[in-house]
Coordinates of C-alpha atoms in Angstrom, one line a residue:
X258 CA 44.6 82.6 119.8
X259 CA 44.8 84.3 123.7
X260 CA 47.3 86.6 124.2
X261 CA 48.6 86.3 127.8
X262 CA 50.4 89.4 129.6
X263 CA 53.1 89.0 131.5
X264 CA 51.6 88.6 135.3
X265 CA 48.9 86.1 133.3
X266 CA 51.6 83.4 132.7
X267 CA 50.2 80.9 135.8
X268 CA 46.8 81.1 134.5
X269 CA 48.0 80.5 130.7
X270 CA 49.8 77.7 132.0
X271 CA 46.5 76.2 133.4
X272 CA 44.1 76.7 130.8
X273 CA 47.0 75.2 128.3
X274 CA 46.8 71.9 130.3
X275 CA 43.0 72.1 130.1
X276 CA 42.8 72.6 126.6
X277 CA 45.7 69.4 125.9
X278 CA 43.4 67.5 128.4
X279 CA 40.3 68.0 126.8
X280 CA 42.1 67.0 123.3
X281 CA 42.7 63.8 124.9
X282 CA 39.0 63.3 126.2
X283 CA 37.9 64.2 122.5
X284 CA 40.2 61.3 121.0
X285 CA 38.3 58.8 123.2
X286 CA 41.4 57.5 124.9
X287 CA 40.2 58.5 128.6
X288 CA 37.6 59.4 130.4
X289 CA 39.4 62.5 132.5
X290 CA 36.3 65.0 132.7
X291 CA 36.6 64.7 136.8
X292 CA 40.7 65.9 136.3
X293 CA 40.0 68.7 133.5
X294 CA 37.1 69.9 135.5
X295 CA 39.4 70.0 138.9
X296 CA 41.6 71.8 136.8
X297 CA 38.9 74.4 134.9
X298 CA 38.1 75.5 138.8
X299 CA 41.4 75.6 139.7
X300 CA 41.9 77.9 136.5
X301 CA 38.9 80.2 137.2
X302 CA 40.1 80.6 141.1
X303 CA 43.4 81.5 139.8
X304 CA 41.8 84.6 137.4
X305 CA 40.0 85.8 140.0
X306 CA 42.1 86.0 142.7
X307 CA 44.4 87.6 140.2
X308 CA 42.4 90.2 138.8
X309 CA 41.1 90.8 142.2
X310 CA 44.6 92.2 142.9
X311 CA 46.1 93.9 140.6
X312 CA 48.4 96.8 140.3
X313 CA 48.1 99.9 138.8
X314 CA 50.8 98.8 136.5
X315 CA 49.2 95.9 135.6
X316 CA 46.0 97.6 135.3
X317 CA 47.9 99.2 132.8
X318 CA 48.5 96.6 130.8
X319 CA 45.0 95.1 130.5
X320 CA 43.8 98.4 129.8
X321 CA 46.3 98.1 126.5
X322 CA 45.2 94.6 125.8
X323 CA 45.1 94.5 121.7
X324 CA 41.8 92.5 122.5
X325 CA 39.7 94.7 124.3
X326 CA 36.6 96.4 123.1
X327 CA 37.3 99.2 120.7
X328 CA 34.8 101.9 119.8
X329 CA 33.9 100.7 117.0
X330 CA 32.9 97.3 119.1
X331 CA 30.6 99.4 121.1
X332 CA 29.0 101.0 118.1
X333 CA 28.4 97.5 116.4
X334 CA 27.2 96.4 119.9
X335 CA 24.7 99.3 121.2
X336 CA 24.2 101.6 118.7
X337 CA 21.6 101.3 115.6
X338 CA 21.9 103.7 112.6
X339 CA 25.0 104.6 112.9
X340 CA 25.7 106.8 110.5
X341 CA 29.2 108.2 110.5
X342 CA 30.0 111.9 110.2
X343 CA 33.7 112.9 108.6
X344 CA 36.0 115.6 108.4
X345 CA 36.3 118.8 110.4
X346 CA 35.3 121.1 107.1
X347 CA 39.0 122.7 107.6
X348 CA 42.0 120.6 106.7
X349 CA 41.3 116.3 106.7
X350 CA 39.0 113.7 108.1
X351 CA 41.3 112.4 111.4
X352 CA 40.0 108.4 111.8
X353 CA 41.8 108.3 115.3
X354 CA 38.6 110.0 116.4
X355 CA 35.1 108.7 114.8
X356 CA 32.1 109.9 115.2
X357 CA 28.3 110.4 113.7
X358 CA 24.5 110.0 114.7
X359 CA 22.9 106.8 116.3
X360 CA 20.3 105.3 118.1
X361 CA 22.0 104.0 121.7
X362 CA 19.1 102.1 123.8
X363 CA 15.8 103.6 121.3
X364 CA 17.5 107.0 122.0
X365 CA 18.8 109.5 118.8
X366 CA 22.1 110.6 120.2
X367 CA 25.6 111.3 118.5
X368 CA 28.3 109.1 119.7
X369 CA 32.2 109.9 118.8
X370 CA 35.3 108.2 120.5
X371 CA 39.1 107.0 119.8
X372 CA 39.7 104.3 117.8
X373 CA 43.0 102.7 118.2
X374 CA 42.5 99.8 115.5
X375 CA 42.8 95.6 115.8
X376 CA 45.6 94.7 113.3
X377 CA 48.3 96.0 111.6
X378 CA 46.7 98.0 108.9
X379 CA 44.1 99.4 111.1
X380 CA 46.2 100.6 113.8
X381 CA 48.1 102.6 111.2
X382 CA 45.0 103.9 109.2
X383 CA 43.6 105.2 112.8
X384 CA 47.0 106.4 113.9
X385 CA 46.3 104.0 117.1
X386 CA 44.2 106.6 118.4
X387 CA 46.3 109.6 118.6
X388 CA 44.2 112.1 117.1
X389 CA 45.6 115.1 115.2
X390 CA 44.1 118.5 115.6
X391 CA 41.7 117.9 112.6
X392 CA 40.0 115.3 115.1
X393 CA 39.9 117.3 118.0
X394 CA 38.2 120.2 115.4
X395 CA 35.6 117.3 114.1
X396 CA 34.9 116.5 117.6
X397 CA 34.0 119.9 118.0
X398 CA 31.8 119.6 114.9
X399 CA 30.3 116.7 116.2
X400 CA 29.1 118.6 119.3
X401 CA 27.8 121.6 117.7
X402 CA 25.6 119.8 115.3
X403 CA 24.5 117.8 118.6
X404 CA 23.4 121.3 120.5
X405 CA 21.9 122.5 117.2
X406 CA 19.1 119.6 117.3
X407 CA 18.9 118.8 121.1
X408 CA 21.0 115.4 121.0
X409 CA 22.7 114.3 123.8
X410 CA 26.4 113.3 123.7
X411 CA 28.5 110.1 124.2
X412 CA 31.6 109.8 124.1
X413 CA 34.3 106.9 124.7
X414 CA 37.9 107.5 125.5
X415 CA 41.0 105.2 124.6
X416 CA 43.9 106.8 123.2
X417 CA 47.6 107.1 124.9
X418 CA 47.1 110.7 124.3
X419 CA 47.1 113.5 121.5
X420 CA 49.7 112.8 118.6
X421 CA 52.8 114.9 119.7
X422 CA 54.1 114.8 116.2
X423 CA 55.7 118.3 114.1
X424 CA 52.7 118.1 111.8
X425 CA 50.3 118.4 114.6
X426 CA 52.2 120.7 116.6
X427 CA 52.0 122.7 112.9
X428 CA 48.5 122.8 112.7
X429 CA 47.5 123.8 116.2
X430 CA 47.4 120.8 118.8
X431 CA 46.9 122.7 121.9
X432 CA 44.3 125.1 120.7
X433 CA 42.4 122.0 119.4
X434 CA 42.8 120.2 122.4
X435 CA 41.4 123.2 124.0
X436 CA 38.9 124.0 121.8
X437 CA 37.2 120.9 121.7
X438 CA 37.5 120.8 125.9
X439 CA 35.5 124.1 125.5
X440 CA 33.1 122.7 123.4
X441 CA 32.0 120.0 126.1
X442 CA 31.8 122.5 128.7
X443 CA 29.6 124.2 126.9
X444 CA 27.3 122.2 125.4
X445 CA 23.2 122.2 126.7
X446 CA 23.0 119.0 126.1
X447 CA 23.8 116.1 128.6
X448 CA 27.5 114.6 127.0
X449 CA 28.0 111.3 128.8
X450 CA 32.0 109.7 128.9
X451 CA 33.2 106.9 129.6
X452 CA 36.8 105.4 129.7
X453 CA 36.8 102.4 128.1
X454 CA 41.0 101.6 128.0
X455 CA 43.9 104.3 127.9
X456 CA 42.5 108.0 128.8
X457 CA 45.8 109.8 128.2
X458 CA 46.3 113.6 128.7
X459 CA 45.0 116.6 126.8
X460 CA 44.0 113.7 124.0
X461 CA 41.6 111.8 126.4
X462 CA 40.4 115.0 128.5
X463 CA 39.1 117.2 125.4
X464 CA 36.4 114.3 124.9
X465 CA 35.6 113.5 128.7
X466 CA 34.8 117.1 130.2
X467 CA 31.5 115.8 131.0
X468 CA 28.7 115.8 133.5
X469 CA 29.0 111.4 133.5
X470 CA 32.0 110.0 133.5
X471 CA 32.2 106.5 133.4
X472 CA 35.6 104.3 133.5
X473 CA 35.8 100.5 132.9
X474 CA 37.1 99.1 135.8
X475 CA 40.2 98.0 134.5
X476 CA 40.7 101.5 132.4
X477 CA 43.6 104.0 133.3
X478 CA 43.4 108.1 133.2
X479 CA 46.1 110.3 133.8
X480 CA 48.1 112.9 132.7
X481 CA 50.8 111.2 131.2
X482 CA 51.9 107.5 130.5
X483 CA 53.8 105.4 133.5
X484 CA 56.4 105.1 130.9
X485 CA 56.3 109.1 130.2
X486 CA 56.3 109.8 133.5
X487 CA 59.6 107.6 134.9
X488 CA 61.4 109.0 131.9
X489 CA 61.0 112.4 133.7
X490 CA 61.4 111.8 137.1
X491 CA 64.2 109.1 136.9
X492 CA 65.3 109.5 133.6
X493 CA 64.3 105.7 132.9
X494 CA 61.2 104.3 131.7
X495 CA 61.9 101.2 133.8
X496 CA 60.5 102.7 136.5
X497 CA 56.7 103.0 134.9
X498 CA 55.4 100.5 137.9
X499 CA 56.3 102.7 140.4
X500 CA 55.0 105.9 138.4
X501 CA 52.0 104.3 137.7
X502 CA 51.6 103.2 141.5
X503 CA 52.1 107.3 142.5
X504 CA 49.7 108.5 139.8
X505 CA 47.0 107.3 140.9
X506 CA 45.2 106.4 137.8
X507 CA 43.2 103.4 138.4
X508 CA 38.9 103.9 138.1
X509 CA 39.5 103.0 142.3
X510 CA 41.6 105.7 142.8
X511 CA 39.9 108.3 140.6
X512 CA 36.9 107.7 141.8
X513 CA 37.9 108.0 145.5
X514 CA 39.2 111.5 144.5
X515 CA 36.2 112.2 142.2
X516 CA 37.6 112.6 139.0
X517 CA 35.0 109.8 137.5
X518 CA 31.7 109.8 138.8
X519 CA 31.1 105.6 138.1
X520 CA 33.3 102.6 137.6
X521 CA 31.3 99.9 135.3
X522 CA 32.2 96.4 136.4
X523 CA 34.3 94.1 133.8
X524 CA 34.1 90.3 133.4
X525 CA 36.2 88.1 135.8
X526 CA 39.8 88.2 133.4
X527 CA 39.0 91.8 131.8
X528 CA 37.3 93.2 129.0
X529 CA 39.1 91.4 126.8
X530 CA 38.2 87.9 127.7
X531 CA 34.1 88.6 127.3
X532 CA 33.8 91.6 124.5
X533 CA 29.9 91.2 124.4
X534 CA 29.6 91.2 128.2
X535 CA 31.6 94.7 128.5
X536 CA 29.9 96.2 125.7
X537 CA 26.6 95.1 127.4
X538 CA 27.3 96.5 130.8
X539 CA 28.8 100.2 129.5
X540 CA 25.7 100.8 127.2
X541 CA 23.5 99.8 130.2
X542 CA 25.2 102.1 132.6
X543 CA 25.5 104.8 130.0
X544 CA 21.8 104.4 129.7
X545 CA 20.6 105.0 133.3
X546 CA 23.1 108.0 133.1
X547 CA 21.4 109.5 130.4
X548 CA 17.8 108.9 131.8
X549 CA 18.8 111.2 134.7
X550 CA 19.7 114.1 132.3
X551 CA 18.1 113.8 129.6
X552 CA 15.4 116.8 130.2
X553 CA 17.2 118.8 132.6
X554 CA 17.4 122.3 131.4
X555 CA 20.2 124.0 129.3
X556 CA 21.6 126.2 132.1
X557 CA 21.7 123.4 134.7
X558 CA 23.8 121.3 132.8
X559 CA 26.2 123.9 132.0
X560 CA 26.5 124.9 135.6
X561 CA 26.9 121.5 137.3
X562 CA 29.5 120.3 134.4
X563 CA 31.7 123.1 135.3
X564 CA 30.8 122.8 138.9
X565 CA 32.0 119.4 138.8
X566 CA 35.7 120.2 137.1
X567 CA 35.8 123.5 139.5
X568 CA 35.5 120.8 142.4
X569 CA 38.3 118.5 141.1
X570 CA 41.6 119.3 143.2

């Protein structure tokens, strides 16, 4: 069944029609393909001009849709081989953060990323994608054991941020966060990022300090949540469309000011609406961005990583 969000209600209304229309055609009753085809391109005009103008607040929302690509959709889609790598050989195995080795286009790489889970019991198993300091440390591992044997690095970021629970906060949150943001600054190997829903905070940045990053085009990056960030400034979260308006955390926006590097198209209605068309377009652009590293020397990637996060503000 389609979930609709809020600002979606004319077009659900629409493609309900359609669908009690064509029903009707099925039964034999009528012949009223000219009306449900009038109606299907009414539908599709509707979507487009829609998603063609939409504001960071609604951005906001599609990039939270429960059904948009997850990481582990982009592993079952792109990657052969995937072998999966747990544990940060300190404390626990974190599954808000997964990772291993791969094959992503022919090429051996290791690919790690949130998780934030489909249902229910999933979403509480990955801890909807708010990694503990364990996963931050296995991310770490991940990229060591990457630089060790000359793999390159991909990474895919969709978490609300960090979790900012006591038991985190007990084992070390911020030095993990910072840790593992060390680690992809100083990798010699070409790590690759891409923002493929939420990328919230220190949880989002300590995976996407690369020398690519890539955001879906209806993604959101920022500091802090719209919601987190009305609670502070006007003491209501109410007031999360105007905080997402003066963040400036849409792939347009970030772009404009260079914090991403690429924005990677999405079908007409979102991610959500075409899974196998966004997972098809990321791993192709992720691709071409690893063709024009792959080879450059250790030293240069270093330099022009930093460079690049020197240059930002």
């Amino acid at each position: 069944m389609a979930t609709y969000l809020d600002f979606e209600k004319p077009i659900a209304e629409l493609e309900a029609r359609v669908a009690e229309l064509r029903e009707t055609a099925e039964a034999g009753a009528l012949n009223i393909d000219g009306e449900i085809a009038k109606l299907e391109e009414r539908s599709e005009r509707l979507l487009r001009e829609t998603y063609a103008k939409l504001t960071p607040w609604q951005k906001t929302q599609v990039a939270r849709h429960p059904h948009r690509p997850h990481f582990k959709d982009y592993v079952a889609g792109l990657v052969e081989d995937f072998v999966p790598l747990a544990g940060d050989r300190n404390f626990a195995e974190d599954q808000a953060i997964i990772g291993g080795l791969g094959r992503l286009g022919g090429r051996r790489v290791v690919i790690m990323g949130h998780e934030k889970g489909d249902d229910v019991a999933s979403r509480l198993r990955h801890n909807f994608g708010m990694a503990k300091p364990e996963g931050y440390r296995k991310a770490v591992r991940l990229m060591q054991l990457a630089d060790r044997f000359g793999l390159p690095v991909v990474s895919l970021v969709d978490t609300s941020g960090a979790f900012p629970g006591v038991q985190a906060e007990e084992r070390g949150q911020a030095e993990a966060i910072a840790r593992s943001t060390e680690a992809c600054l100083a990798l010699g190997v070409p790590l690759v990022s891409a923002i493929v829903g939420e990328g919230g905070s220190g949880g989002a940045i300590a995976l996407a300090a690369a020398n690519r990053v890539l955001m879906l085009e209806h993604s959101v990056y920022s500091v802090i949540s719209p919601e987190g960030c009305a609670s502070i400034l006007w003491r209501t979260a109410e007031k999360a469309a105007d905080a997402a308006e003066a963040m400036k955390m849409t792939a347009a926006d970030l772009h404009q000011l260079g914090v991403v590097d690429r924005i990677v198209a999405e079908p007409v209605g979102g991610a959500h609406r075409n899974p196998q068309e966004a997972v098809a377009a990321l791993g192709a652009a992720i691709g071409e961005e690893l063709d024009a590293l792959v080879g450059l020397p250790r030293e240069r990637l270093r330099h022009e990583r930093r460079e690049k996060f020197l240059r930002i503000g």
